[in-house]
XYZ file of N, CA, C and O in Angstrom:
680
model
N -32.726 21.586 0.567
C -31.525 20.602 0.596
C -30.502 20.823 -0.632
O -30.841 20.925 -1.704
N -29.353 20.777 -0.168
C -28.328 20.744 -1.339
C -28.153 19.562 -2.026
O -28.299 18.699 -1.439
N -27.412 19.952 -3.146
C -26.983 18.797 -4.177
C -26.003 18.141 -3.393
O -26.112 16.710 -3.446
N -25.121 18.583 -2.643
C -24.096 17.800 -1.736
C -24.505 16.810 -0.962
O -24.146 15.647 -0.781
N -25.657 17.129 -0.232
C -26.402 16.683 0.687
C -27.154 15.129 0.023
O -27.211 14.198 0.462
N -27.723 15.400 -1.075
C -28.417 14.463 -1.642
C -27.557 13.393 -2.251
O -27.795 12.299 -2.135
N -26.129 13.980 -2.886
C -25.219 13.024 -3.515
C -24.623 11.963 -2.310
O -24.365 10.987 -2.394
N -24.611 12.598 -0.895
C -23.913 11.973 0.050
C -25.105 10.846 0.410
O -24.817 9.620 1.018
N -26.265 11.169 0.561
C -27.432 10.281 0.761
C -27.370 9.119 -0.410
O -27.451 8.049 0.055
N -27.376 9.450 -1.636
C -26.995 8.440 -2.411
C -26.028 7.580 -2.406
O -26.249 6.410 -2.453
N -24.789 8.153 -1.989
C -23.645 7.397 -1.883
C -23.626 6.595 -0.709
O -23.594 5.544 -0.790
N -24.381 6.858 0.414
C -24.444 5.916 1.614
C -25.654 4.843 1.100
O -25.010 3.558 1.725
N -26.754 5.203 0.541
C -27.466 4.038 0.274
C -27.059 3.327 -0.507
O -27.040 1.771 -0.466
N -26.152 3.471 -1.758
C -25.353 2.861 -2.595
C -24.205 1.783 -1.942
O -24.401 0.688 -2.068
N -23.868 2.494 -0.945
C -22.828 1.654 -0.081
C -23.388 0.514 0.562
O -22.911 -0.539 0.631
N -24.299 0.948 1.386
C -24.994 -0.244 2.098
C -25.564 -1.320 1.193
O -25.668 -2.392 1.556
N -26.155 -0.769 0.113
C -26.682 -1.894 -0.909
C -25.609 -2.786 -1.644
O -25.767 -4.048 -1.581
N -24.510 -2.216 -1.788
C -23.236 -2.868 -2.059
C -22.843 -3.825 -1.294
O -22.421 -4.989 -1.699
N -22.567 -3.374 0.076
C -21.991 -4.298 1.083
C -22.968 -5.338 1.344
O -22.865 -6.590 1.503
N -24.544 -5.248 1.093
C -25.473 -6.045 1.350
C -25.407 -7.181 0.129
O -25.438 -8.505 0.510
N -25.235 -6.792 -0.995
C -24.826 -7.755 -2.101
C -23.773 -8.534 -2.068
O -23.582 -9.756 -2.081
N -22.568 -7.884 -1.466
C -21.248 -8.626 -1.255
C -21.690 -9.840 -0.097
O -20.941 -10.884 -0.468
N -22.612 -9.409 0.902
C -22.531 -10.352 1.839
C -23.433 -11.774 1.486
O -23.510 -12.882 1.666
N -24.495 -11.052 0.687
C -25.391 -11.883 0.156
C -24.661 -13.042 -0.790
O -25.332 -14.406 -0.982
N -23.821 -12.560 -1.776
C -23.196 -13.550 -2.604
C -22.114 -14.380 -2.001
O -21.269 -14.907 -2.990
N -21.938 -14.107 -0.866
C -20.570 -15.072 -0.248
C -20.951 -16.630 -0.293
O -19.986 -17.335 -0.121
N -22.183 -16.955 -0.323
C -22.670 -18.091 -0.033
C -23.378 -18.730 -1.401
O -23.519 -17.786 -2.411
N -23.565 -19.724 -1.728
C -23.857 -20.263 -2.838
C -25.458 -19.890 -2.950
O -26.065 -20.076 -1.871
N -26.016 -19.357 -4.127
C -27.571 -18.943 -3.852
C -28.075 -19.229 -5.583
O -27.225 -19.503 -6.342
N -29.150 -19.310 -5.184
C -30.053 -19.659 -6.667
C -30.887 -18.185 -6.554
O -31.598 -18.021 -5.748
N -30.714 -17.594 -7.711
C -31.366 -16.232 -7.876
C -32.053 -15.612 -9.186
O -31.502 -16.742 -10.152
N -32.575 -15.135 -9.359
C -33.249 -14.636 -10.551
C -31.904 -13.542 -11.172
O -30.982 -13.186 -10.520
N -32.298 -13.469 -12.607
C -31.005 -12.746 -13.314
C -31.089 -11.296 -12.802
O -29.674 -10.514 -12.806
N -31.934 -10.612 -12.346
C -31.915 -9.267 -11.864
C -31.115 -9.162 -10.424
O -30.764 -8.078 -10.140
N -31.118 -10.057 -9.458
C -30.421 -10.050 -8.365
C -29.036 -10.160 -8.863
O -28.063 -9.699 -8.209
N -28.690 -10.991 -9.959
C -27.238 -11.254 -10.255
C -26.586 -9.949 -10.908
O -25.463 -9.669 -10.873
N -27.217 -9.089 -11.553
C -26.899 -8.055 -12.344
C -27.135 -6.857 -11.480
O -26.550 -5.724 -12.033
N -27.885 -6.736 -10.390
C -28.043 -5.628 -9.576
C -27.007 -4.832 -9.258
O -26.995 -3.757 -9.180
N -26.045 -5.660 -8.852
C -24.436 -4.573 -8.246
C -24.129 -3.827 -9.711
O -23.841 -2.652 -9.475
N -24.351 -4.585 -10.658
C -23.681 -3.774 -12.097
C -24.527 -2.691 -12.259
O -23.952 -1.589 -12.454
N -25.689 -2.770 -12.311
C -26.711 -1.704 -12.403
C -26.518 -0.541 -11.333
O -26.316 0.799 -11.767
N -26.524 -0.973 -10.239
C -26.231 0.081 -9.244
C -25.010 1.041 -9.275
O -24.845 2.093 -9.006
N -23.953 0.135 -9.393
C -22.736 0.854 -9.883
C -22.508 1.832 -11.030
O -22.179 2.834 -10.933
N -23.408 1.686 -11.879
C -23.442 2.339 -13.166
C -24.467 3.600 -12.630
O -23.959 4.848 -13.012
N -25.426 3.600 -11.897
C -26.212 4.492 -11.444
C -25.397 5.551 -10.518
O -25.346 6.725 -10.603
N -24.517 4.827 -9.683
C -23.868 5.447 -8.700
C -22.610 6.324 -9.453
O -22.578 7.340 -9.223
N -22.168 5.660 -10.434
C -21.197 6.324 -11.249
C -21.704 7.606 -12.096
O -21.022 8.545 -12.127
N -22.901 7.549 -12.519
C -23.317 8.618 -13.028
C -23.930 9.748 -12.159
O -23.711 10.974 -12.533
N -24.102 9.412 -10.884
C -24.251 10.490 -9.897
C -23.297 11.170 -9.713
O -23.049 12.338 -9.529
N -22.019 10.465 -9.428
C -20.945 11.041 -9.244
C -20.357 11.971 -10.193
O -19.837 13.184 -9.888
N -20.317 11.399 -11.612
C -19.974 12.243 -12.678
C -20.720 13.623 -12.675
O -20.067 14.403 -13.105
N -21.998 13.357 -12.694
C -22.974 14.493 -12.984
C -22.468 15.706 -11.885
O -22.833 16.808 -12.367
N -22.330 15.214 -10.300
C -22.081 16.288 -9.666
C -20.824 16.919 -9.405
O -20.771 17.969 -9.552
N -19.759 16.036 -9.840
C -18.519 16.446 -9.824
C -17.657 16.975 -11.193
O -16.430 17.606 -11.279
N -18.337 16.425 -12.215
C -17.596 17.058 -13.587
C -17.690 18.655 -13.757
O -18.836 19.310 -13.664
N -16.680 18.947 -14.153
C -16.596 20.276 -14.620
C -16.631 20.646 -16.091
O -16.931 21.758 -16.706
N -15.820 19.298 -16.833
C -15.824 19.367 -18.151
C -16.725 18.203 -18.660
O -16.139 16.991 -18.883
N -18.126 18.488 -19.010
C -18.863 17.214 -19.177
C -18.363 16.179 -20.477
O -18.302 14.992 -20.271
N -17.925 16.954 -21.384
C -17.741 16.267 -22.772
C -16.240 15.173 -22.521
O -16.198 14.162 -22.873
N -15.489 15.793 -21.951
C -14.128 15.378 -21.496
C -14.251 14.071 -20.457
O -13.706 12.941 -20.932
N -14.975 14.427 -19.422
C -15.244 13.280 -18.545
C -16.087 12.115 -19.123
O -15.732 10.929 -18.862
N -16.926 12.588 -19.731
C -17.978 11.348 -20.562
C -16.831 10.620 -21.601
O -17.322 9.244 -21.548
N -16.220 11.401 -22.181
C -15.287 10.526 -23.043
C -14.372 9.875 -22.468
O -14.314 8.487 -22.848
N -13.675 10.011 -21.338
C -12.846 9.396 -20.547
C -13.723 8.056 -19.894
O -13.345 6.973 -20.100
N -14.773 8.318 -19.437
C -15.785 7.251 -18.780
C -15.904 6.235 -19.825
O -16.120 4.955 -19.688
N -16.453 6.545 -21.204
C -16.682 5.798 -22.130
C -15.440 5.004 -22.504
O -15.793 3.489 -22.874
N -14.502 5.685 -23.043
C -13.137 4.679 -23.265
C -12.828 3.804 -22.143
O -12.620 2.617 -22.489
N -12.679 4.150 -20.789
C -12.344 3.293 -19.833
C -13.467 2.093 -19.763
O -13.236 0.871 -19.363
N -14.568 2.693 -20.082
C -15.746 1.432 -19.612
C -15.700 0.351 -20.782
O -15.537 -0.888 -20.587
N -15.324 0.613 -22.027
C -15.009 -0.248 -23.093
C -13.898 -0.806 -22.890
O -13.776 -2.256 -23.275
N -12.702 -0.539 -22.490
C -11.512 -1.140 -22.095
C -11.905 -2.039 -20.777
O -11.298 -3.245 -21.012
N -12.450 -1.749 -19.690
C -12.609 -2.604 -18.844
C -13.489 -3.583 -19.053
O -13.459 -4.889 -18.735
N -14.638 -3.182 -20.194
C -15.533 -4.299 -20.506
C -14.725 -5.324 -21.227
O -14.857 -6.552 -21.269
N -13.961 -5.194 -22.331
C -13.009 -5.894 -22.944
C -11.921 -6.915 -22.061
O -11.838 -7.967 -22.297
N -11.577 -6.075 -21.193
C -10.784 -6.835 -20.161
C -11.295 -7.874 -19.439
O -11.115 -9.094 -19.134
N -12.444 -7.509 -18.723
C -13.441 -8.385 -17.997
C -13.960 -9.622 -19.098
O -13.924 -10.664 -18.468
N -14.187 -9.454 -20.288
C -14.460 -10.480 -21.179
C -13.367 -11.446 -21.487
O -13.415 -12.716 -21.652
N -12.345 -10.560 -21.818
C -10.751 -11.332 -22.252
C -10.527 -12.212 -21.083
O -10.114 -13.533 -21.199
N -10.241 -11.709 -19.913
C -9.737 -12.518 -18.899
C -10.771 -13.235 -18.068
O -11.083 -12.703 -16.944
N -11.279 -14.407 -18.713
C -12.210 -14.936 -17.761
C -11.611 -16.017 -17.096
O -12.617 -16.809 -16.710
N -10.701 -16.265 -17.154
C -9.839 -17.764 -16.556
C -10.393 -17.568 -15.226
O -9.846 -16.624 -14.435
N -10.920 -18.832 -14.472
C -10.800 -18.865 -13.043
C -12.219 -17.951 -12.470
O -12.490 -17.880 -11.344
N -13.090 -17.736 -13.437
C -14.608 -17.159 -13.066
C -15.260 -18.495 -12.535
O -15.447 -19.452 -13.127
N -16.211 -18.117 -11.644
C -17.141 -19.225 -11.034
C -18.201 -19.616 -12.274
O -18.506 -18.795 -13.137
N -18.461 -20.754 -12.305
C -19.419 -21.129 -13.231
C -20.973 -20.989 -12.883
O -21.082 -21.678 -11.770
N -21.551 -20.266 -13.492
C -23.312 -20.091 -12.974
C -23.771 -21.221 -13.840
O -23.203 -21.685 -15.076
N -24.997 -21.900 -13.594
C -25.650 -22.773 -14.070
C -27.134 -21.941 -13.978
O -27.731 -21.369 -13.143
N -28.118 -22.781 -15.044
C -29.289 -22.017 -15.065
C -30.303 -23.318 -14.987
O -30.107 -24.207 -15.839
N -31.251 -23.052 -14.401
C -32.458 -24.078 -14.096
C -33.706 -23.590 -14.751
O -34.138 -22.870 -14.316
N -33.936 -24.434 -16.063
C -34.754 -24.123 -16.661
C -36.253 -24.280 -15.976
O -37.191 -23.326 -16.119
N -36.547 -25.271 -14.931
C -37.779 -25.506 -14.606
C -38.097 -24.304 -13.656
O -39.210 -23.848 -13.491
N -37.039 -23.543 -12.888
C -37.200 -22.712 -12.062
C -37.053 -21.017 -12.683
O -37.190 -20.266 -12.010
N -36.409 -21.131 -13.661
C -36.343 -19.951 -14.428
C -35.404 -19.126 -13.432
O -35.491 -17.967 -13.215
N -34.322 -19.900 -12.930
C -33.343 -19.166 -11.968
C -31.715 -19.761 -12.198
O -31.629 -20.576 -12.833
N -30.743 -18.580 -11.800
C -29.660 -19.083 -11.801
C -29.075 -19.395 -10.457
O -29.459 -19.231 -9.514
N -28.143 -20.528 -10.592
C -27.393 -21.063 -9.616
C -26.054 -20.346 -9.673
O -25.268 -20.752 -10.165
N -25.839 -19.792 -8.667
C -24.347 -18.806 -8.352
C -23.569 -19.477 -7.128
O -24.253 -19.958 -6.128
N -22.355 -19.873 -7.746
C -21.457 -20.650 -6.468
C -20.982 -19.614 -5.768
O -21.424 -18.130 -5.998
N -20.501 -19.552 -4.613
C -19.835 -18.758 -3.574
C -19.052 -17.796 -4.243
O -18.300 -18.480 -4.762
N -19.328 -16.496 -4.494
C -18.429 -15.565 -4.730
C -17.401 -14.871 -3.698
O -18.131 -13.941 -2.964
N -16.317 -15.541 -3.461
C -15.568 -14.979 -2.209
C -15.171 -13.706 -2.231
O -14.928 -12.801 -1.406
N -14.875 -13.057 -3.738
C -14.160 -11.819 -3.880
C -15.263 -10.710 -4.122
O -14.930 -9.424 -4.392
N -16.763 -11.113 -3.749
C -17.867 -10.310 -4.142
C -17.673 -8.858 -2.904
O -17.779 -7.737 -3.493
N -17.635 -9.135 -1.851
C -17.657 -8.245 -0.892
C -16.332 -7.327 -1.149
O -16.327 -5.972 -0.967
N -14.915 -7.865 -1.011
C -13.923 -6.905 -1.460
C -14.155 -5.974 -2.632
O -13.812 -4.756 -2.482
N -14.584 -6.442 -3.658
C -14.578 -5.705 -4.843
C -15.776 -4.685 -4.799
O -15.471 -3.236 -4.926
N -16.724 -4.857 -3.972
C -17.861 -4.087 -3.657
C -17.551 -2.941 -2.881
O -17.685 -1.728 -2.790
N -16.350 -3.171 -1.924
C -15.993 -2.204 -0.795
C -15.033 -1.496 -1.402
O -14.964 -0.302 -0.919
N -14.240 -1.891 -2.633
C -13.259 -0.925 -3.388
C -14.152 -0.053 -3.870
O -13.617 0.988 -4.254
N -15.438 -0.546 -4.617
C -16.023 0.702 -5.351
C -16.629 1.345 -4.187
O -16.705 2.999 -4.701
N -16.949 1.200 -3.021
C -17.350 2.219 -1.981
C -16.239 3.308 -1.780
O -16.677 4.441 -1.755
N -15.103 2.659 -1.640
C -13.925 3.734 -1.141
C -13.435 4.238 -2.714
O -13.317 5.659 -2.371
N -13.590 3.934 -3.607
C -13.591 4.627 -4.903
C -14.348 5.897 -5.156
O -13.834 7.036 -5.197
N -15.493 5.771 -4.870
C -16.598 6.688 -5.181
C -16.415 7.840 -4.144
O -16.497 8.772 -4.284
N -16.188 7.208 -2.690
C -16.037 8.063 -1.615
C -14.982 8.696 -1.473
O -14.934 10.002 -1.024
N -13.731 8.535 -2.121
C -12.687 9.078 -2.352
C -12.828 10.335 -3.126
O -12.070 11.505 -2.865
N -13.464 10.191 -4.232
C -13.947 11.422 -4.969
C -14.622 12.483 -4.386
O -14.267 13.673 -4.336
N -15.731 11.955 -3.464
C -16.364 12.987 -2.693
C -15.209 13.778 -1.593
O -15.609 14.865 -1.314
N -14.580 12.740 -1.093
C -13.693 13.504 0.010
C -12.477 14.379 -0.631
O -12.359 15.810 -0.248
N -12.000 13.909 -1.581
C -11.061 15.066 -2.226
C -11.926 16.198 -2.850
O -11.312 17.217 -2.626
N -13.163 16.303 -3.374
C -13.612 17.577 -4.121
C -14.100 18.083 -2.525
O -14.278 19.668 -2.720
N -14.205 17.682 -1.397
C -14.928 18.196 -0.428
C -13.765 18.913 0.330
O -13.762 20.391 0.614
N -12.488 18.546 0.359
C -11.262 19.146 1.165
C -10.561 19.799 0.334
O -9.933 20.760 0.512
N -10.681 19.895 -1.058
C -9.902 20.418 -2.129
C -10.777 20.977 -3.232
O -10.882 20.565 -4.548
N -11.831 21.829 -3.147
C -12.792 22.124 -4.001
C -12.001 22.682 -5.520
O -12.939 22.548 -6.415
N -11.075 23.272 -5.060
C -10.716 23.885 -6.566
C -9.983 22.753 -7.531
O -10.105 22.967 -8.519
N -9.983 21.623 -6.965
C -9.575 20.204 -7.920
C -10.507 20.148 -9.004
O -9.996 19.458 -9.813
N -11.689 20.300 -8.655
C -12.717 19.871 -9.761
C -12.628 20.931 -10.943
O -13.022 20.176 -11.989
N -11.988 21.755 -10.923
C -11.665 22.504 -12.126
C -10.296 22.152 -12.813
O -10.162 22.814 -13.947
N -9.796 21.006 -12.422
C -8.787 20.475 -13.436
C -9.084 19.548 -14.251
O -9.844 18.755 -13.948
N -8.137 19.961 -15.345
C -8.567 18.704 -16.498
C -8.197 17.317 -16.096
O -8.824 16.378 -16.224
N -7.050 17.158 -15.355
C -6.621 15.920 -14.898
C -7.542 15.216 -14.027
O -7.832 13.890 -13.877
N -8.404 16.150 -12.877
C -9.056 15.425 -12.231
C -10.496 14.869 -12.703
O -10.886 13.806 -12.414
N -10.904 15.596 -13.943
C -11.930 15.189 -14.681
C -11.700 14.150 -15.470
O -12.578 13.278 -15.904
N -10.496 13.864 -16.162
C -10.109 12.592 -16.715
C -10.241 11.617 -15.768
O -10.844 10.443 -16.222
N -9.469 11.590 -14.727
C -9.600 10.449 -13.675
C -10.982 10.187 -12.973
O -11.453 9.072 -12.827
N -11.640 11.307 -12.980
C -13.174 11.222 -12.670
C -13.794 10.412 -13.677
O -14.700 9.614 -13.119
N -13.644 10.543 -14.808
C -14.160 9.702 -15.837
C -13.622 8.074 -15.957
O -14.339 7.345 -16.092
N -12.378 8.270 -15.995
C -11.405 6.979 -16.128
C -11.600 6.018 -15.223
O -11.933 4.591 -15.452
N -11.541 5.989 -13.881
C -11.581 5.234 -12.748
C -12.567 4.521 -12.555
O -12.955 3.388 -12.493
N -14.047 5.331 -12.675
C -15.314 4.561 -12.524
C -15.452 4.085 -13.945
O -16.187 2.776 -13.857
N -15.075 4.383 -14.927
C -15.552 3.665 -16.205
C -14.840 2.244 -16.493
O -15.201 1.393 -16.872
N -13.346 2.424 -16.050
C -12.860 1.118 -16.068
C -13.377 0.171 -14.937
O -13.448 -1.254 -15.310
N -13.873 0.737 -14.113
C -14.341 -0.256 -12.600
C -15.736 -0.783 -13.191
O -15.801 -1.968 -13.047
N -16.350 0.149 -13.620
C -17.757 -0.406 -14.092
C -17.526 -1.538 -15.377
O -18.515 -2.317 -15.383
N -16.909 -1.012 -16.387
C -16.659 -1.961 -17.349
C -16.137 -3.230 -17.054
O -16.686 -4.163 -17.614
N -15.184 -3.378 -16.158
C -14.585 -4.453 -15.580
C -15.595 -5.185 -15.199
O -15.743 -6.659 -15.140
N -16.431 -4.897 -14.298
C -17.398 -5.502 -13.643
C -18.489 -5.981 -14.441
O -18.820 -7.169 -14.422
N -18.984 -5.313 -15.544
C -20.155 -5.675 -16.476
C -19.558 -6.611 -17.057
O -19.824 -7.588 -17.948
N -17.953 -6.684 -17.624
C -17.534 -7.461 -18.409
C -17.225 -8.935 -17.642
O -17.676 -10.175 -18.360
N -16.898 -8.910 -16.367
C -16.972 -10.471 -15.694
C -18.352 -10.891 -15.758
O -18.528 -12.074 -15.808
N -19.580 -10.011 -15.252
C -20.648 -10.710 -15.080
C -20.817 -11.235 -16.543
O -21.601 -12.111 -16.731
N -20.774 -10.574 -17.684
C -21.193 -11.059 -19.084
C -20.210 -12.307 -19.261
O -20.806 -13.275 -19.949
N -19.225 -12.063 -18.858
C -18.288 -13.349 -19.013
C -19.037 -14.698 -18.545
O -18.911 -15.713 -18.981
N -19.404 -14.572 -17.348
C -19.997 -15.504 -16.653
C -21.333 -16.164 -17.259
O -21.801 -17.328 -17.405
N -22.312 -15.005 -17.617
C -23.502 -15.299 -18.214
C -23.391 -16.064 -19.565
O -24.089 -16.899 -19.999
N -22.328 -15.691 -20.610
C -22.300 -16.148 -21.736
C -21.625 -17.544 -21.556
O -21.523 -18.282 -22.589
N -21.132 -18.132 -20.350
C -20.274 -19.447 -20.465
C -21.481 -20.413 -19.630
O -21.013 -21.180 -18.713
N -22.741 -19.923 -19.310
C -23.743 -20.746 -18.512
C -23.858 -21.994 -19.415
O -24.532 -22.108 -20.578
N -23.636 -23.357 -18.775
C -23.986 -24.420 -19.325
C -25.661 -24.696 -19.126
O -25.925 -24.238 -18.153
N -26.306 -25.124 -20.095
C -27.693 -25.417 -19.928
C -27.866 -27.102 -19.581
O -27.154 -28.155 -20.037
N -28.458 -27.349 -18.450
C -28.571 -28.387 -17.808
C -29.904 -29.047 -17.437
O -30.191 -29.561 -16.560
N -30.722 -28.667 -18.614
C -32.104 -29.204 -18.593
C -33.003 -29.162 -17.197
O -33.030 -27.753 -16.778
N -33.160 -29.969 -16.416
C -34.440 -29.802 -15.413
C -33.753 -30.043 -14.291
O -34.325 -30.492 -13.343
N -32.602 -29.775 -13.934
C -31.976 -29.953 -13.053
C -32.360 -29.005 -11.771
O -32.481 -27.989 -11.795
N -32.504 -29.459 -10.647
C -33.197 -28.835 -9.587
C -32.198 -29.020 -8.452
O -31.592 -29.959 -8.152
N -31.945 -27.722 -7.685
C -30.927 -27.720 -6.887
C -31.370 -27.828 -5.134
O -32.361 -27.271 -5.185
N -30.583 -28.500 -4.666
C -31.025 -28.873 -3.422
C -31.118 -27.724 -2.263
O -31.766 -27.667 -1.305
N -30.335 -26.616 -2.524
C -29.957 -25.621 -1.565
C -30.864 -24.595 -1.436
O -30.730 -23.556 -0.761
N -32.325 -24.736 -2.010
C -33.424 -23.897 -1.917
C -34.181 -23.857 -0.617
O -34.660 -24.622 0.019
């Protein structure tokens, strides 16, 4: 089995999981922390698979990814106005997540971003030898993953503790 087939399989599985997360979080939910950070972990793994397969200059691509990740993380933490408010229920050890209307469009954007790298490299295989492609290959997922993690961390840092509150929608 070729590595390209494995990457395509990973991309399809990740896309299905990201769309499922986007649909899951469209309504108000009570979930564990792992369900909340799941999309961020999946996007990070997905970005690592894409970078590993398509990078021609690993140090340049990794450097661009890290610079963009920290830039996106800072932007996600800095621009936290308008974020939905999470609450934590001590009794059940769960997060209460309000409806995230933008979850599905953001997850679809990640699916299109990573699929575009695969489509471009498939139709123009010589482009993977370009420094510019390798810089964009590191920068685009880096800023996206950093922004996603920054938004999630900003919501987690801003959780009000409300004692023994029990939610009715469970």
